Amino acid sequence: MLKHKNLTLILLAFLVFVVWPFSVSAQEKIIKIGAMYPMTGRPGLYGLDSVDAAEMAIEEINSKGGVAGYKFEFTNTDSKAKPDYSVMVAKRYITQDKVHFLFGVVSSAVGLAVTEVSKQYKKIFIGTDHASTQLTTDKLQPYYFRVSNNTFQSMAAGALYLKELKQTKPWETIAYIGPDYAYGHDQWDELKYNLDRFGVKYKAVGEYWPKIFAPDYTAFITSIGNDKPDILVAGFWGGDTVAFIKQALPYGLLTKTLYFHPDAGGNYELMSAMGSDLPKGLVLSARHHNNWPDTELNREYVKKFFQKTGRYPTYAAEGAYAGIYAIAEAVKKVGNPDDTEALVKAFEGMKIKLPEDPDGFTSYIDPKSHQIVQDQAIGVTVPNDKFPPAKLMLGEWKVYKAEELLPPKEYIDKLQKK
Amino acid sequence: MKNHAKIKEVVFWALFFVIFGLIPLLEKSDYHLILANHILIWGMFAMAFNMLFGVTGMLSFGQALYYGLGAYSVGLMVKNFGDIWFLPAIGLGLLSATLVSILIGLLVIRVSGVYFTVLTLAFGQLVWQITFKWYHFTGGDDGIQSIIPPGILANHTVYYFFTLLLVAVSIWVLRRLVNSPMGLVLRCIRQNPDRVRFLGRRVRRNQLRIYVISSFFAALAGGLMAGVDNSIHPDMFYWTTSGEVILMAVIGGIGQFFGPFIGAALIIIIQDVVGARTEYWSLIIGLIMMVMVLILPKGLVGEVQLLRGRFRPDAKNRGENGTTFSA
Amino acid sequence: MDPSFIIMQFLSGLMMATLLFLVASGLTLIFGVGNVFNFAHGSFYMIGAYLAYQTVSAWHANFWISVLVAALGAGVLGMIAESVFLRRIYGRAEEGGFQILLTYSFILVIDDLVKLIWGAEYKSLARPTGFRGAIEIGGLTIPSYNLAIIGIGLVVVVMAWLILSRTRTGRIARAAALDREMLGSMGVNVPLTMTLVFGIATAMGGFAGALAAPLRSVVPGAGIEVIIDSLIVVVIGGMGNFWGAWLGALILGEVNSFAVATVPDWASLFNYLVMVLTLIFKPEGLFASRKIRKV
């Protein structure tokens, strides 16, 4: 009986697997980007759009000869939106594949886990699409930079919008519904904080916390209907927004109450999914809009993305696009992608013109918080069929200046104490 | 027979220590060290799980509960009291897993079969939802970061050997257990609980014991994992984690003591290799699972043994040894 | 709470319960008759939603026809899954574990196939004509599509009762749940019966998915979200028991609905709480369909 022989074989095969060196030799001068976007399930669309947009930016830069003699090389590993798996992938990128930059991620939980790895290994992590304010406040570490807005900025813009609204359409009561996890809770806390900060008087009549990805909102809708708020603030993202609006429509909730969704509500996915079923008059915003600002850069960006993929981008795409251009800018300044400390200096305070910048404004990375500072526009749904399959898009824009949206110092202190 | 089993055992341990002892020396990159560390921890977790499933015939779909408990004991203690509490926190995790598993165990062993499976799933999901929800205490879905082991353990290689030692001891303990009289009773429970009862052995008490023991080692795995990943997350409580450990055990072979360990190694390597190369990982993992279940139901180790049995003239139980637990 | 609000919340709960029941009934049917725990039942729900979307948006069919197409498609796929894959593992030692793994592998494969065919974008389906608005009764606004779903749910319950208790098919199904060998020796083609039952159950899943599509977003991964809730329903009711699933869905729907209205902060805990409480006092569920072999 030679049972151990097979066992030996298995263990040997396994040894070969583990120790197998699958690193690629790099002769060319290359900037390696290791991305961790989810490609499956609910956040899959965000990952797909981000990867397409990053690749588009890279094609643009590489076709012009790259930067400082370097060409971009981009790999994405499906993070499955799982933090523990993403930590493994990040460590593989750093120690095995020798990437120069960690890149991406859609979920804040994954972002928080990866920023920890980035800190330990002193490897720059460019955040493109996760909104938790913590990453650029109390959990900030020197090697993290974010090139899309956080929830605090969206909610500050939202509070300003509600303040102005008082003059044209007096309102008093407000209710909130958002997914029952950090992203949903942060938005409501930050909105209340900003309303207080701007001296807006309000009465909160209801707070509702459905599970993320909950299929059924009927009970929430009838309960909100009973509260009769003037304003209903929503903090969903993705398919949850679609499901909530579809279920709320026949109850007439969205006509009696102003639906207000300033962080992710104005994402193109909602317009494209609902087409002509989307009601007019919803007040929404997102981190990028396909029809605002009406600048050459934005029109070009949206057009190119459509030509490449056959669909219009969601906001996630613009974050990834911006991330690649920010890296290119930093490498250009430093001259190579290896000097991490110099690159950090180059990112701090970097000015970069992005598709979502209106004329006369250039996005910049705040050197203290490593957070990109951008203008934000909030719009109302109006008929517009230039971006099919959407039948309505946002319009009647109100634009808020970037500087007004940053978290004040005492807010950051408060977070740090927690 | 007995001699061969001895040889097999010696060979396993020799290979185990040679392979896992050499990895830090052969590999300059941190990544393979971490990968090997994951294999060790998941391997132990899967073997402990198999004490329930393969040995005693109790399919728990809720072992993630104890895995998460171990991890969160460490995470919360380190976060609130500092990294010096890392080791006591692992102990605390083991203690709380023991207590919780006695309480829950008393409730769940009242039923068997698929009811047991679903009941364990229910408790696991309840604890997951509480962890997810109790934002101010547990950090909610954001989890807890910056869990760095104290002092010399902060070094990855040192921590690796620390895990290697604990995992080796755990596997040894489990091995002793399987070969003990209690192990025999457990295997009998799996085949015919009524007969065990007629023989005067207490079925429930032994089931509870093995449930507690299995949960104890699951918590150890969770606590150790917190030190490898440096961040923890409520996903550790989620049913997919329990599912993963079942998958590892079945792929390696639930009828074999070392099977689940091999299964864990295989799954982690497949995930790593497939994940790095394609976005259609779930399609590929799904197809691999399908093939394993349909064509190689005895798991990798079990099938290999079976195959050899076919060519052996003196084979006593050709083709049958997959259904009994061969220790 | 004023009475009209209580009625509204009750109807909301009923609506939620009906959709839960439609999904869970298939799950419990397979378990009761075939003794198979189909973890991938949610994936057939998702396939139903996508088939309905495909029929309406690409082939411009009537919505109600698309519901039938969805049920039929999911049913055929279910029969293929049963006869090609699941049948091979019946009667194995540790069958339970293999069932979970095999059906879990279906989830993984189907999720990616759906993404390959329809892409990752969210799809949406409009409510059918005639059911877009709401009905006003005594100051209450009730969407007519919601009423239609509640009605369909009742019809399904009554029809299932008639089929199970009054027809030969029903008798065979009930007999299969009790003793398959005996049924076979009486000349019934048991494997065929199993395939058909599996097909009917997955067709129910697809039917529910299609009916829910106008209310929810159609996305890859939508199956995972319904399977856990349906599992809870089936467990509360007693696995394999049709009436138990109906009662379980009703309890879950109403508990959820009133939890949202009274303790919204903790509403998301209630599903698991109800399940754990039920199981502590009645480990086999409210209606156990068979005697549990006590060990």
JSON list of C-alpha atoms in Angstrom, two decimals, chain A residues 50-199:
[
{"chain": "A", "resi": 50, "resn": "SER", "atom": "CA", "xyz": [-14.30, 52.16, -14.80]},
{"chain": "A", "resi": 51, "resn": "VAL", "atom": "CA", "xyz": [-12.10, 49.63, -16.57]},
{"chain": "A", "resi": 52, "resn": "ASP", "atom": "CA", "xyz": [-13.28, 50.81, -20.01]},
{"chain": "A", "resi": 53, "resn": "ALA", "atom": "CA", "xyz": [-12.67, 54.45, -19.14]},
{"chain": "A", "resi": 54, "resn": "ALA", "atom": "CA", "xyz": [-9.22, 53.77, -17.64]},
{"chain": "A", "resi": 55, "resn": "GLU", "atom": "CA", "xyz": [-8.26, 51.82, -20.74]},
{"chain": "A", "resi": 56, "resn": "MET", "atom": "CA", "xyz": [-9.55, 54.65, -22.90]},
{"chain": "A", "resi": 57, "resn": "ALA", "atom": "CA", "xyz": [-7.39, 57.17, -21.03]},
{"chain": "A", "resi": 58, "resn": "ILE", "atom": "CA", "xyz": [-4.40, 54.87, -21.37]},
{"chain": "A", "resi": 59, "resn": "GLU", "atom": "CA", "xyz": [-4.92, 54.44, -25.11]},
{"chain": "A", "resi": 60, "resn": "GLU", "atom": "CA", "xyz": [-5.07, 58.20, -25.47]},
{"chain": "A", "resi": 61, "resn": "ILE", "atom": "CA", "xyz": [-1.86, 58.74, -23.52]},
{"chain": "A", "resi": 62, "resn": "ASN", "atom": "CA", "xyz": [0.07, 55.80, -24.98]},
{"chain": "A", "resi": 63, "resn": "SER", "atom": "CA", "xyz": [-0.84, 56.74, -28.54]},
{"chain": "A", "resi": 64, "resn": "LYS", "atom": "CA", "xyz": [0.77, 60.11, -27.92]},
{"chain": "A", "resi": 65, "resn": "GLY", "atom": "CA", "xyz": [3.96, 58.37, -26.83]},
{"chain": "A", "resi": 66, "resn": "GLY", "atom": "CA", "xyz": [3.23, 58.03, -23.15]},
{"chain": "A", "resi": 67, "resn": "VAL", "atom": "CA", "xyz": [4.62, 60.29, -20.43]},
{"chain": "A", "resi": 68, "resn": "ALA", "atom": "CA", "xyz": [8.27, 60.96, -19.64]},
{"chain": "A", "resi": 69, "resn": "GLY", "atom": "CA", "xyz": [9.20, 58.04, -21.90]},
{"chain": "A", "resi": 70, "resn": "TYR", "atom": "CA", "xyz": [6.93, 55.63, -20.01]},
{"chain": "A", "resi": 71, "resn": "LYS", "atom": "CA", "xyz": [3.91, 53.77, -21.32]},
{"chain": "A", "resi": 72, "resn": "PHE", "atom": "CA", "xyz": [0.98, 52.69, -19.22]},
{"chain": "A", "resi": 73, "resn": "GLU", "atom": "CA", "xyz": [0.15, 49.08, -18.53]},
{"chain": "A", "resi": 74, "resn": "PHE", "atom": "CA", "xyz": [-3.18, 48.32, -16.87]},
{"chain": "A", "resi": 75, "resn": "THR", "atom": "CA", "xyz": [-4.37, 45.14, -15.16]},
{"chain": "A", "resi": 76, "resn": "ASN", "atom": "CA", "xyz": [-7.64, 44.64, -13.37]},
{"chain": "A", "resi": 77, "resn": "THR", "atom": "CA", "xyz": [-8.47, 41.79, -11.02]},
{"chain": "A", "resi": 78, "resn": "ASP", "atom": "CA", "xyz": [-12.13, 41.30, -10.22]},
{"chain": "A", "resi": 79, "resn": "SER", "atom": "CA", "xyz": [-12.24, 42.23, -6.54]},
{"chain": "A", "resi": 80, "resn": "LYS", "atom": "CA", "xyz": [-15.70, 40.63, -6.21]},
{"chain": "A", "resi": 81, "resn": "ALA", "atom": "CA", "xyz": [-16.25, 43.69, -3.95]},
{"chain": "A", "resi": 82, "resn": "LYS", "atom": "CA", "xyz": [-14.81, 41.54, -1.15]},
{"chain": "A", "resi": 83, "resn": "PRO", "atom": "CA", "xyz": [-12.36, 43.28, 1.19]},
{"chain": "A", "resi": 84, "resn": "ASP", "atom": "CA", "xyz": [-10.39, 40.21, 2.25]},
{"chain": "A", "resi": 85, "resn": "TYR", "atom": "CA", "xyz": [-9.86, 39.08, -1.33]},
{"chain": "A", "resi": 86, "resn": "SER", "atom": "CA", "xyz": [-8.95, 42.61, -2.39]},
{"chain": "A", "resi": 87, "resn": "VAL", "atom": "CA", "xyz": [-6.28, 42.75, 0.32]},
{"chain": "A", "resi": 88, "resn": "MET", "atom": "CA", "xyz": [-4.73, 39.62, -1.19]},
{"chain": "A", "resi": 89, "resn": "VAL", "atom": "CA", "xyz": [-4.87, 41.08, -4.67]},
{"chain": "A", "resi": 90, "resn": "ALA", "atom": "CA", "xyz": [-3.31, 44.36, -3.51]},
{"chain": "A", "resi": 91, "resn": "LYS", "atom": "CA", "xyz": [-0.47, 42.48, -1.86]},
{"chain": "A", "resi": 92, "resn": "ARG", "atom": "CA", "xyz": [0.07, 40.43, -4.99]},
{"chain": "A", "resi": 93, "resn": "TYR", "atom": "CA", "xyz": [0.16, 43.59, -7.09]},
{"chain": "A", "resi": 94, "resn": "ILE", "atom": "CA", "xyz": [2.74, 45.17, -4.82]},
{"chain": "A", "resi": 95, "resn": "THR", "atom": "CA", "xyz": [5.11, 42.31, -4.03]},
{"chain": "A", "resi": 96, "resn": "GLN", "atom": "CA", "xyz": [4.66, 40.06, -7.06]},
{"chain": "A", "resi": 97, "resn": "ASP", "atom": "CA", "xyz": [3.62, 42.13, -10.03]},
{"chain": "A", "resi": 98, "resn": "LYS", "atom": "CA", "xyz": [5.52, 45.20, -8.84]},
{"chain": "A", "resi": 99, "resn": "VAL", "atom": "CA", "xyz": [2.86, 47.70, -9.82]},
{"chain": "A", "resi": 100, "resn": "HIS", "atom": "CA", "xyz": [3.54, 51.38, -9.36]},
{"chain": "A", "resi": 101, "resn": "PHE", "atom": "CA", "xyz": [0.01, 52.36, -8.37]},
{"chain": "A", "resi": 102, "resn": "LEU", "atom": "CA", "xyz": [-2.94, 50.67, -6.75]},
{"chain": "A", "resi": 103, "resn": "PHE", "atom": "CA", "xyz": [-6.07, 51.85, -8.45]},
{"chain": "A", "resi": 104, "resn": "GLY", "atom": "CA", "xyz": [-9.82, 51.89, -8.25]},
{"chain": "A", "resi": 105, "resn": "VAL", "atom": "CA", "xyz": [-12.33, 50.12, -6.08]},
{"chain": "A", "resi": 106, "resn": "VAL", "atom": "CA", "xyz": [-16.06, 50.76, -5.92]},
{"chain": "A", "resi": 107, "resn": "SER", "atom": "CA", "xyz": [-16.94, 49.85, -2.35]},
{"chain": "A", "resi": 108, "resn": "SER", "atom": "CA", "xyz": [-15.79, 51.95, 0.59]},
{"chain": "A", "resi": 109, "resn": "ALA", "atom": "CA", "xyz": [-15.22, 48.85, 2.69]},
{"chain": "A", "resi": 110, "resn": "VAL", "atom": "CA", "xyz": [-12.76, 47.60, 0.08]},
{"chain": "A", "resi": 111, "resn": "GLY", "atom": "CA", "xyz": [-11.24, 51.09, -0.09]},
{"chain": "A", "resi": 112, "resn": "LEU", "atom": "CA", "xyz": [-10.61, 51.13, 3.65]},
{"chain": "A", "resi": 113, "resn": "ALA", "atom": "CA", "xyz": [-9.00, 47.68, 3.53]},
{"chain": "A", "resi": 114, "resn": "VAL", "atom": "CA", "xyz": [-6.79, 48.54, 0.55]},
{"chain": "A", "resi": 115, "resn": "THR", "atom": "CA", "xyz": [-5.69, 51.89, 1.96]},
{"chain": "A", "resi": 116, "resn": "GLU", "atom": "CA", "xyz": [-4.34, 49.90, 4.91]},
{"chain": "A", "resi": 117, "resn": "VAL", "atom": "CA", "xyz": [-2.19, 47.83, 2.55]},
{"chain": "A", "resi": 118, "resn": "SER", "atom": "CA", "xyz": [-1.10, 50.96, 0.71]},
{"chain": "A", "resi": 119, "resn": "LYS", "atom": "CA", "xyz": [0.03, 52.49, 4.01]},
{"chain": "A", "resi": 120, "resn": "GLN", "atom": "CA", "xyz": [2.00, 49.41, 5.08]},
{"chain": "A", "resi": 121, "resn": "TYR", "atom": "CA", "xyz": [3.81, 48.97, 1.80]},
{"chain": "A", "resi": 122, "resn": "LYS", "atom": "CA", "xyz": [4.14, 52.71, 1.05]},
{"chain": "A", "resi": 123, "resn": "LYS", "atom": "CA", "xyz": [2.52, 52.25, -2.35]},
{"chain": "A", "resi": 124, "resn": "ILE", "atom": "CA", "xyz": [0.33, 54.99, -3.77]},
{"chain": "A", "resi": 125, "resn": "PHE", "atom": "CA", "xyz": [-3.39, 54.13, -3.99]},
{"chain": "A", "resi": 126, "resn": "ILE", "atom": "CA", "xyz": [-5.55, 56.23, -6.29]},
{"chain": "A", "resi": 127, "resn": "GLY", "atom": "CA", "xyz": [-9.20, 56.08, -5.24]},
{"chain": "A", "resi": 128, "resn": "THR", "atom": "CA", "xyz": [-11.60, 56.63, -8.12]},
{"chain": "A", "resi": 129, "resn": "ASP", "atom": "CA", "xyz": [-15.04, 55.61, -7.00]},
{"chain": "A", "resi": 130, "resn": "HIS", "atom": "CA", "xyz": [-15.72, 55.07, -3.32]},
{"chain": "A", "resi": 131, "resn": "ALA", "atom": "CA", "xyz": [-17.38, 57.79, -1.39]},
{"chain": "A", "resi": 132, "resn": "SER", "atom": "CA", "xyz": [-16.70, 57.29, 2.32]},
{"chain": "A", "resi": 133, "resn": "THR", "atom": "CA", "xyz": [-15.46, 60.61, 3.72]},
{"chain": "A", "resi": 134, "resn": "GLN", "atom": "CA", "xyz": [-13.33, 58.72, 6.25]},
{"chain": "A", "resi": 135, "resn": "LEU", "atom": "CA", "xyz": [-10.71, 57.84, 3.65]},
{"chain": "A", "resi": 136, "resn": "THR", "atom": "CA", "xyz": [-9.65, 61.45, 3.25]},
{"chain": "A", "resi": 137, "resn": "THR", "atom": "CA", "xyz": [-10.25, 62.51, 6.84]},
{"chain": "A", "resi": 138, "resn": "ASP", "atom": "CA", "xyz": [-9.64, 60.34, 9.88]},
{"chain": "A", "resi": 139, "resn": "LYS", "atom": "CA", "xyz": [-8.42, 57.27, 7.94]},
{"chain": "A", "resi": 140, "resn": "LEU", "atom": "CA", "xyz": [-6.19, 59.31, 5.66]},
{"chain": "A", "resi": 141, "resn": "GLN", "atom": "CA", "xyz": [-2.65, 58.01, 5.15]},
{"chain": "A", "resi": 142, "resn": "PRO", "atom": "CA", "xyz": [0.13, 59.66, 3.13]},
{"chain": "A", "resi": 143, "resn": "TYR", "atom": "CA", "xyz": [-0.14, 57.38, 0.08]},
{"chain": "A", "resi": 144, "resn": "TYR", "atom": "CA", "xyz": [-3.85, 57.72, -0.60]},
{"chain": "A", "resi": 145, "resn": "PHE", "atom": "CA", "xyz": [-5.40, 60.17, -3.07]},
{"chain": "A", "resi": 146, "resn": "ARG", "atom": "CA", "xyz": [-8.99, 60.39, -4.24]},
{"chain": "A", "resi": 147, "resn": "VAL", "atom": "CA", "xyz": [-9.99, 61.79, -7.61]},
{"chain": "A", "resi": 148, "resn": "SER", "atom": "CA", "xyz": [-13.77, 61.72, -7.17]},
{"chain": "A", "resi": 149, "resn": "ASN", "atom": "CA", "xyz": [-16.01, 63.56, -4.72]},
{"chain": "A", "resi": 150, "resn": "ASN", "atom": "CA", "xyz": [-16.83, 62.10, -1.34]},
{"chain": "A", "resi": 151, "resn": "THR", "atom": "CA", "xyz": [-20.26, 62.05, 0.28]},
{"chain": "A", "resi": 152, "resn": "PHE", "atom": "CA", "xyz": [-19.50, 65.10, 2.40]},
{"chain": "A", "resi": 153, "resn": "GLN", "atom": "CA", "xyz": [-19.04, 67.23, -0.72]},
{"chain": "A", "resi": 154, "resn": "SER", "atom": "CA", "xyz": [-22.27, 65.95, -2.26]},
{"chain": "A", "resi": 155, "resn": "MET", "atom": "CA", "xyz": [-24.18, 66.54, 0.94]},
{"chain": "A", "resi": 156, "resn": "ALA", "atom": "CA", "xyz": [-22.75, 70.04, 1.40]},
{"chain": "A", "resi": 157, "resn": "ALA", "atom": "CA", "xyz": [-23.95, 70.87, -2.11]},
{"chain": "A", "resi": 158, "resn": "GLY", "atom": "CA", "xyz": [-27.28, 69.25, -1.24]},
{"chain": "A", "resi": 159, "resn": "ALA", "atom": "CA", "xyz": [-27.65, 71.36, 1.90]},
{"chain": "A", "resi": 160, "resn": "LEU", "atom": "CA", "xyz": [-26.95, 74.53, -0.09]},
{"chain": "A", "resi": 161, "resn": "TYR", "atom": "CA", "xyz": [-29.56, 73.52, -2.65]},
{"chain": "A", "resi": 162, "resn": "LEU", "atom": "CA", "xyz": [-32.14, 72.94, 0.07]},
{"chain": "A", "resi": 163, "resn": "LYS", "atom": "CA", "xyz": [-31.25, 76.30, 1.61]},
{"chain": "A", "resi": 164, "resn": "GLU", "atom": "CA", "xyz": [-31.93, 78.12, -1.67]},
{"chain": "A", "resi": 165, "resn": "LEU", "atom": "CA", "xyz": [-35.07, 76.09, -2.20]},
{"chain": "A", "resi": 166, "resn": "LYS", "atom": "CA", "xyz": [-36.58, 77.64, 0.94]},
{"chain": "A", "resi": 167, "resn": "GLN", "atom": "CA", "xyz": [-36.86, 80.94, -0.92]},
{"chain": "A", "resi": 168, "resn": "THR", "atom": "CA", "xyz": [-38.81, 79.61, -3.89]},
{"chain": "A", "resi": 169, "resn": "LYS", "atom": "CA", "xyz": [-40.70, 76.72, -2.32]},
{"chain": "A", "resi": 170, "resn": "PRO", "atom": "CA", "xyz": [-40.88, 76.95, 1.47]},
{"chain": "A", "resi": 171, "resn": "TRP", "atom": "CA", "xyz": [-40.41, 73.54, 3.05]},
{"chain": "A", "resi": 172, "resn": "GLU", "atom": "CA", "xyz": [-40.19, 72.36, 6.63]},
{"chain": "A", "resi": 173, "resn": "THR", "atom": "CA", "xyz": [-40.23, 68.61, 7.02]},
{"chain": "A", "resi": 174, "resn": "ILE", "atom": "CA", "xyz": [-37.67, 66.18, 5.69]},
{"chain": "A", "resi": 175, "resn": "ALA", "atom": "CA", "xyz": [-37.37, 62.39, 5.72]},
{"chain": "A", "resi": 176, "resn": "TYR", "atom": "CA", "xyz": [-34.48, 60.16, 4.77]},
{"chain": "A", "resi": 177, "resn": "ILE", "atom": "CA", "xyz": [-34.22, 56.72, 3.23]},
{"chain": "A", "resi": 178, "resn": "GLY", "atom": "CA", "xyz": [-30.90, 55.06, 2.53]},
{"chain": "A", "resi": 179, "resn": "PRO", "atom": "CA", "xyz": [-29.21, 51.67, 2.60]},
{"chain": "A", "resi": 180, "resn": "ASP", "atom": "CA", "xyz": [-28.49, 50.34, 6.06]},
{"chain": "A", "resi": 181, "resn": "TYR", "atom": "CA", "xyz": [-24.71, 50.50, 6.04]},
{"chain": "A", "resi": 182, "resn": "ALA", "atom": "CA", "xyz": [-21.98, 53.09, 6.44]},
{"chain": "A", "resi": 183, "resn": "TYR", "atom": "CA", "xyz": [-22.60, 54.77, 3.07]},
{"chain": "A", "resi": 184, "resn": "GLY", "atom": "CA", "xyz": [-26.29, 55.31, 3.80]},
{"chain": "A", "resi": 185, "resn": "HIS", "atom": "CA", "xyz": [-25.77, 56.48, 7.38]},
{"chain": "A", "resi": 186, "resn": "ASP", "atom": "CA", "xyz": [-22.88, 58.82, 6.53]},
{"chain": "A", "resi": 187, "resn": "GLN", "atom": "CA", "xyz": [-24.94, 60.68, 3.95]},
{"chain": "A", "resi": 188, "resn": "TRP", "atom": "CA", "xyz": [-27.75, 61.43, 6.38]},
{"chain": "A", "resi": 189, "resn": "ASP", "atom": "CA", "xyz": [-25.36, 62.51, 9.17]},
{"chain": "A", "resi": 190, "resn": "GLU", "atom": "CA", "xyz": [-23.45, 64.72, 6.77]},
{"chain": "A", "resi": 191, "resn": "LEU", "atom": "CA", "xyz": [-26.58, 66.29, 5.33]},
{"chain": "A", "resi": 192, "resn": "LYS", "atom": "CA", "xyz": [-27.90, 67.13, 8.78]},
{"chain": "A", "resi": 193, "resn": "TYR", "atom": "CA", "xyz": [-24.51, 68.52, 9.77]},
{"chain": "A", "resi": 194, "resn": "ASN", "atom": "CA", "xyz": [-24.38, 70.72, 6.69]},
{"chain": "A", "resi": 195, "resn": "LEU", "atom": "CA", "xyz": [-27.97, 71.93, 7.07]},
{"chain": "A", "resi": 196, "resn": "ASP", "atom": "CA", "xyz": [-27.09, 73.03, 10.60]},
{"chain": "A", "resi": 197, "resn": "ARG", "atom": "CA", "xyz": [-23.84, 74.58, 9.41]},
{"chain": "A", "resi": 198, "resn": "PHE", "atom": "CA", "xyz": [-25.64, 76.67, 6.81]},
{"chain": "A", "resi": 199, "resn": "GLY", "atom": "CA", "xyz": [-28.34, 77.64, 9.31]}
]
